[in-house]
PDB file of C-alpha atoms and ligand atoms in Angstrom:
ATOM      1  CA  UNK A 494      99.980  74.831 120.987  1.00 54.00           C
ATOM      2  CA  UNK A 495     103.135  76.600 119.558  1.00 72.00           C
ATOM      3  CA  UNK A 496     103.773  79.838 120.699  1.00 84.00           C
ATOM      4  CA  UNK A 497     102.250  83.038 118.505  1.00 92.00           C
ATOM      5  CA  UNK A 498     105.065  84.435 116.290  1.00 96.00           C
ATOM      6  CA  UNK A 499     105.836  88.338 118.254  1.00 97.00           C
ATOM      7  CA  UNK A 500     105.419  91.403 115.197  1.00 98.00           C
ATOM      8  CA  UNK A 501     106.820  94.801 116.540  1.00 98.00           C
ATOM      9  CA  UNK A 502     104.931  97.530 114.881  1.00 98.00           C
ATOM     10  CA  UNK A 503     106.655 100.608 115.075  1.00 98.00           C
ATOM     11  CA  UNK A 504     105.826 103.935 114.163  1.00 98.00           C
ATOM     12  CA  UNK A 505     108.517 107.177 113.648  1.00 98.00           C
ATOM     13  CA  UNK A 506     107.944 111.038 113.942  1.00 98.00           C
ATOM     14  CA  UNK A 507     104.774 112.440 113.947  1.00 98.00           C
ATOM     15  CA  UNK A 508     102.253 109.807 113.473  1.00 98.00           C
ATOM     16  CA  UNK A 509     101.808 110.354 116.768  1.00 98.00           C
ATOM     17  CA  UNK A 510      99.790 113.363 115.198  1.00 96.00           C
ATOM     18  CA  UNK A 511      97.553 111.073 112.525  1.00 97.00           C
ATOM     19  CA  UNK A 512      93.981 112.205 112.876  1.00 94.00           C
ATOM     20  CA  UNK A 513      94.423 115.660 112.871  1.00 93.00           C
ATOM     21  CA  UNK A 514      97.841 115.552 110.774  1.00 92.00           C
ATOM     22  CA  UNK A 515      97.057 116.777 107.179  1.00 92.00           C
ATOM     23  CA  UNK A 516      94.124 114.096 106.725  1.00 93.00           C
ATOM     24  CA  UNK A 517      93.819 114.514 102.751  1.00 93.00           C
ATOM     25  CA  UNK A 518      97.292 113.067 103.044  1.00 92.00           C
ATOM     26  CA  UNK A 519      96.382 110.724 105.821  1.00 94.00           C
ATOM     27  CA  UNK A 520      93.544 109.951 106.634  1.00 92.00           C
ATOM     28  CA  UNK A 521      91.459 110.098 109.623  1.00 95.00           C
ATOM     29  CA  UNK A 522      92.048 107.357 111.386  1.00 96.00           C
ATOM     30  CA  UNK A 523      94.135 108.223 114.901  1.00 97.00           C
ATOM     31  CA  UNK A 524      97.107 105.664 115.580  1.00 98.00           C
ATOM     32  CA  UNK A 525      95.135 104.359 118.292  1.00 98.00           C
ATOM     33  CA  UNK A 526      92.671 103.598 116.012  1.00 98.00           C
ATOM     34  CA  UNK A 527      95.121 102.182 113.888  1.00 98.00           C
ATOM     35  CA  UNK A 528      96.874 100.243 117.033  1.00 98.00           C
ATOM     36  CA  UNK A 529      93.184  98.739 117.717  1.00 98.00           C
ATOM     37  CA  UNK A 530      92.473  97.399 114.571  1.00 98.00           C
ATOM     38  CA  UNK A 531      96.391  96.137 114.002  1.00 98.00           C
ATOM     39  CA  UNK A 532      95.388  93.998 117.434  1.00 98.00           C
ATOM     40  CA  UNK A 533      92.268  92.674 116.578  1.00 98.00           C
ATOM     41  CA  UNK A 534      93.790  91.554 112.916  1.00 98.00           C
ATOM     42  CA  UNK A 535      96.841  90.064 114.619  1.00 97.00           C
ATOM     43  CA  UNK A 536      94.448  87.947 117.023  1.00 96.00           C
ATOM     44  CA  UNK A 537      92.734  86.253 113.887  1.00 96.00           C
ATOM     45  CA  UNK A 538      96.058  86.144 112.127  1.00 96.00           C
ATOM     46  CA  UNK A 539      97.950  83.979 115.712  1.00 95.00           C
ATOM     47  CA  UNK A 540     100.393  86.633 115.593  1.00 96.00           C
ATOM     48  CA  UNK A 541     101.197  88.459 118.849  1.00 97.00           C
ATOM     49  CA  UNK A 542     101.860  92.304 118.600  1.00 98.00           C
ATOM     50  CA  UNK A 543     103.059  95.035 120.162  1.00 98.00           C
ATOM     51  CA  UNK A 544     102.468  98.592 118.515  1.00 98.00           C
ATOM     52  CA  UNK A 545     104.804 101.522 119.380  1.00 98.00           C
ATOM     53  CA  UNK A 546     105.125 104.632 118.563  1.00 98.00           C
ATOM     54  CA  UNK A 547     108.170 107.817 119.126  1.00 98.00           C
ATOM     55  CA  UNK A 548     108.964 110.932 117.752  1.00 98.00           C
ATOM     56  CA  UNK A 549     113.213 110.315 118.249  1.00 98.00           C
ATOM     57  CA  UNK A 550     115.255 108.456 115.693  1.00 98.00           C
ATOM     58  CA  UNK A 551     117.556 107.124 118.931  1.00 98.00           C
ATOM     59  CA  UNK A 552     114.718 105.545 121.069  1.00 98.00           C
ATOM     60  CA  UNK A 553     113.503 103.927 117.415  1.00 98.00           C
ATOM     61  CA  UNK A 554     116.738 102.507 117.075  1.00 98.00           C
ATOM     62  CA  UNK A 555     117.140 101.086 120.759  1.00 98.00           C
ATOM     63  CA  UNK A 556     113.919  99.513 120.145  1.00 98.00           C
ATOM     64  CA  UNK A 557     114.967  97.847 116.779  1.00 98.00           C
ATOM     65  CA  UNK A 558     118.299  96.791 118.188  1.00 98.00           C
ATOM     66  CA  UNK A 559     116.159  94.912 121.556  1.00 98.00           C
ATOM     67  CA  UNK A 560     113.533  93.343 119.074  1.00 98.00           C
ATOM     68  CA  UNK A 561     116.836  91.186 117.846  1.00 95.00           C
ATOM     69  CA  UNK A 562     115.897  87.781 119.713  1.00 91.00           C
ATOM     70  CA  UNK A 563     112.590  89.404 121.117  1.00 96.00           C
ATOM     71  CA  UNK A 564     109.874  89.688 117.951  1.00 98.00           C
ATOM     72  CA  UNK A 565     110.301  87.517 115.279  1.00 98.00           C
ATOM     73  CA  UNK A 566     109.187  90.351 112.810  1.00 98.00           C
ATOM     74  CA  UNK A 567     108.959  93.897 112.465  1.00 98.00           C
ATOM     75  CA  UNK A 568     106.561  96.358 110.634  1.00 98.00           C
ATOM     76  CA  UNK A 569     107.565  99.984 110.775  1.00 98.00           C
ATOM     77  CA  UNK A 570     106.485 103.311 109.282  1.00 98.00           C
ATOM     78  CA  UNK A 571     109.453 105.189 109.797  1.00 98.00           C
ATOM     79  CA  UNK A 572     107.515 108.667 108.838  1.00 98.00           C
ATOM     80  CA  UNK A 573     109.972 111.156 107.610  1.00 98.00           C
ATOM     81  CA  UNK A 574     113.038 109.389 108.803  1.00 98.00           C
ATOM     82  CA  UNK A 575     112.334 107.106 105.934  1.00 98.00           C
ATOM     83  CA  UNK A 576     114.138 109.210 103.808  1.00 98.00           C
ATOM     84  CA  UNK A 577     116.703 110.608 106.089  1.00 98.00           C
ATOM     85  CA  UNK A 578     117.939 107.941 108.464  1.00 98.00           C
ATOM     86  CA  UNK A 579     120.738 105.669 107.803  1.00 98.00           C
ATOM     87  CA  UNK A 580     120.978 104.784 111.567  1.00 98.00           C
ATOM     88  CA  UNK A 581     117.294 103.352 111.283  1.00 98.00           C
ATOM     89  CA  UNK A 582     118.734 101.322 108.097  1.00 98.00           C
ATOM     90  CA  UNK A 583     121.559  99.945 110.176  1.00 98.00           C
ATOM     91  CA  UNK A 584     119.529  98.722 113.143  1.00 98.00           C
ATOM     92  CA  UNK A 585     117.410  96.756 111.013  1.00 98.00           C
ATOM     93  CA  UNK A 586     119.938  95.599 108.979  1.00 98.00           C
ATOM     94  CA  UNK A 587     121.575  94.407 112.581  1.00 98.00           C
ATOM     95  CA  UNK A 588     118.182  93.316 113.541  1.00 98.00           C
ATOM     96  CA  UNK A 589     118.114  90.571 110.590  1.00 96.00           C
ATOM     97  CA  UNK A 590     114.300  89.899 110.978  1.00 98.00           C
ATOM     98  CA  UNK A 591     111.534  90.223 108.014  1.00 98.00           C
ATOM     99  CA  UNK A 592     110.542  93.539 107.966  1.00 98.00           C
ATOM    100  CA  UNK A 593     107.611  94.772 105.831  1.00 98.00           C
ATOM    101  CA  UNK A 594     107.520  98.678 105.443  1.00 98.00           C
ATOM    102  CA  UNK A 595     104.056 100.597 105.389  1.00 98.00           C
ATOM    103  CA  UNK A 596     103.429 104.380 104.467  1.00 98.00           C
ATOM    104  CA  UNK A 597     100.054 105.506 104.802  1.00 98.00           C
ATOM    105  CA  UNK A 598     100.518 107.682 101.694  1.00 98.00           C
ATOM    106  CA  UNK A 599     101.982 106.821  98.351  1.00 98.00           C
ATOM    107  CA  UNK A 600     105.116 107.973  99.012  1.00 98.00           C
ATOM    108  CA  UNK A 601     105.945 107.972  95.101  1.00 98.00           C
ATOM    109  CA  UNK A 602     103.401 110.749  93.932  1.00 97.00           C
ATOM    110  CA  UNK A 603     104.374 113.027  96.307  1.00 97.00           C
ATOM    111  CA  UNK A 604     107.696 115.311  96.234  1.00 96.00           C
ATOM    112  CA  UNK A 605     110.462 114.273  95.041  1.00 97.00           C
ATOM    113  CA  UNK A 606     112.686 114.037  98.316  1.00 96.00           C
ATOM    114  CA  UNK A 607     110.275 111.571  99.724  1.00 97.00           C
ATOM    115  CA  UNK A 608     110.948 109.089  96.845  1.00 98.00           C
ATOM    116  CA  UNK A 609     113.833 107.669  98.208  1.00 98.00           C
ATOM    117  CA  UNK A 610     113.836 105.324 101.222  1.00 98.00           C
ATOM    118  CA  UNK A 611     117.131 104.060 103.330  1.00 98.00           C
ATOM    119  CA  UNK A 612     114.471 101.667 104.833  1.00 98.00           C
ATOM    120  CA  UNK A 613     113.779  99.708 101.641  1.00 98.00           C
ATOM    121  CA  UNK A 614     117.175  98.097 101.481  1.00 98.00           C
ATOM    122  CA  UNK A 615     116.358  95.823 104.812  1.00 98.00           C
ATOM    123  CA  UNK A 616     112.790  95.514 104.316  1.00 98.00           C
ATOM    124  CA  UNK A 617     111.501  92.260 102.309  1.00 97.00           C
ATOM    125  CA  UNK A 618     108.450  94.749 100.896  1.00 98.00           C
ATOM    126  CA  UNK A 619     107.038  97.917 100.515  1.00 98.00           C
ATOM    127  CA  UNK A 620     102.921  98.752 101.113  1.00 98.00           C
ATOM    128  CA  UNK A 621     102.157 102.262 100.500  1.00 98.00           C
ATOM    129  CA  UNK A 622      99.375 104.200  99.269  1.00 98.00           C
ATOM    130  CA  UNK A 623      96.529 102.732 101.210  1.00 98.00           C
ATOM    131  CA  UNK A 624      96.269 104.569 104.112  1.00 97.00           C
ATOM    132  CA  UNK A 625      95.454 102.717 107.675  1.00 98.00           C
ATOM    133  CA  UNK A 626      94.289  99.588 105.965  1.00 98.00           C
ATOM    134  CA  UNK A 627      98.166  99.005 104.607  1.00 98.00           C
ATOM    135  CA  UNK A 628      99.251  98.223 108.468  1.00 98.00           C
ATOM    136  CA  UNK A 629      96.803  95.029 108.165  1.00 98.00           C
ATOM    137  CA  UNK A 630      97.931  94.589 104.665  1.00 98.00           C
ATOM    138  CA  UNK A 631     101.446  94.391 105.962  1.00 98.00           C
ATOM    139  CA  UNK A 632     100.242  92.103 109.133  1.00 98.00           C
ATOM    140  CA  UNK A 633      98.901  89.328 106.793  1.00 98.00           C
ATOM    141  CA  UNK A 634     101.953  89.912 104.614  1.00 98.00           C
ATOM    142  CA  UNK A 635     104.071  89.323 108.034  1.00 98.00           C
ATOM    143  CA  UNK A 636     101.923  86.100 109.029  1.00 97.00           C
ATOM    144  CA  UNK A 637     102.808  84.195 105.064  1.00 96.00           C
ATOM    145  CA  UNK A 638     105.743  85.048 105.719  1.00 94.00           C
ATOM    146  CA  UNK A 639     106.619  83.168 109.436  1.00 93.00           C
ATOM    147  CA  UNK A 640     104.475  80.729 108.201  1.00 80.00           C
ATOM    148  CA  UNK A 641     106.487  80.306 105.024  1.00 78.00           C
ATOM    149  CA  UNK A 642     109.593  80.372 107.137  1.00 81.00           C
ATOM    150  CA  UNK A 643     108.150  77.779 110.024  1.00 77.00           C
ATOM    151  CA  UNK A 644     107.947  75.636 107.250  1.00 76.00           C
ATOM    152  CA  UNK A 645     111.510  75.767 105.295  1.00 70.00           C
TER     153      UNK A 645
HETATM  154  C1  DQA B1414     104.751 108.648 105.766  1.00 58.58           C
HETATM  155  C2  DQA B1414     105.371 109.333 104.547  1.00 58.58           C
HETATM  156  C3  DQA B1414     106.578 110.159 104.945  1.00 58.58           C
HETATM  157  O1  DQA B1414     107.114 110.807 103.811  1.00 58.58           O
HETATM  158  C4  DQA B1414     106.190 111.213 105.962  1.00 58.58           C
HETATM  159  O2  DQA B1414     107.322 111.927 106.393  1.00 58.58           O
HETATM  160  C5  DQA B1414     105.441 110.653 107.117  1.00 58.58           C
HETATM  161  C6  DQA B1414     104.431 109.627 106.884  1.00 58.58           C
HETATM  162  C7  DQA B1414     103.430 107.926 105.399  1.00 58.58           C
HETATM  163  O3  DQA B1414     102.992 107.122 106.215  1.00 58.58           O
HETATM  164  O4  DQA B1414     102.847 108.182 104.339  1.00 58.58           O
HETATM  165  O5  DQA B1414     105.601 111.081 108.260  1.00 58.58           O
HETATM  166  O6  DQA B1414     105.657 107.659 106.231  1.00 58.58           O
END
């Protein structure tokens, strides 16, 4: 049996936090809860993942810049350096592997300076807006998508 396509889910600053952080905004789901169910929908998916999490915009991009050769995908919610971060941008631009983009809130509704995201350009799609379930969302986005590109 082929090998199960490797998705890197990666989480930025304060998500960490999600539970407890603002959960009108959020929800209450923690990120281990989130991790959990990202697993289990990964299994019935054949996608392998591995779900991490950090609060520094250097160990984020170390991680993007290793996945290069390692994952075949990425799915990241870069929190607030969404909005802020062109060296995030870069690495994943380096990176050159589908990357779908998940914010737990919508992102557009809210003020005006989180409208804007440097992630966008490298990412092949956007979910936001549907709290924890948009990580899954994004997983069976991920799994058309390697399929798709298995067969081309
Ligand atoms: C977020 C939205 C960002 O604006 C914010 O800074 C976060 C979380 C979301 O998941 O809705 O930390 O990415």
């Amino acid at each position: 049996m082929a090998k199960a396509p490797k998705v890197l889910i990666l989480n930025g600053p304060n998500l960490n936090m999600l539970g407890t952080r603002q959960p009108e905004v959020y929800g209450t789901a923690t990120l281990d809860d989130i991790d959990a169910a990202c697993r289990a929908r990964a299994e019935e998916l054949g996608l392998e993942v591995e779900c991490r999490q950090s609060n520094g915009e250097g160990e984020l991009v170390g991680w993007i810049q290793q996945a290069r050769g390692a994952a075949d995908g990425i799915i990241m919610n870069p929190g607030a350096y969404t909005h802020t971060s062109v060296a995030i941008l870069d690495a994943l631009l380096a990176a050159d592997l589908p990357l779908i983009e998940v914010h737990l809130s919508n992102i557009h509704k809210r003020e005006d300076f989180r409208h804007h995201s440097f992630v966008s350009k490298a990412a092949q799609g956007v979910i936001c807006g549907f709290g924890a379930r948009g990580y899954l969302m994004a997983l069976e986005a991920m799994a058309a998508t390697l399929v798709e590109s298995q067969e081309a």
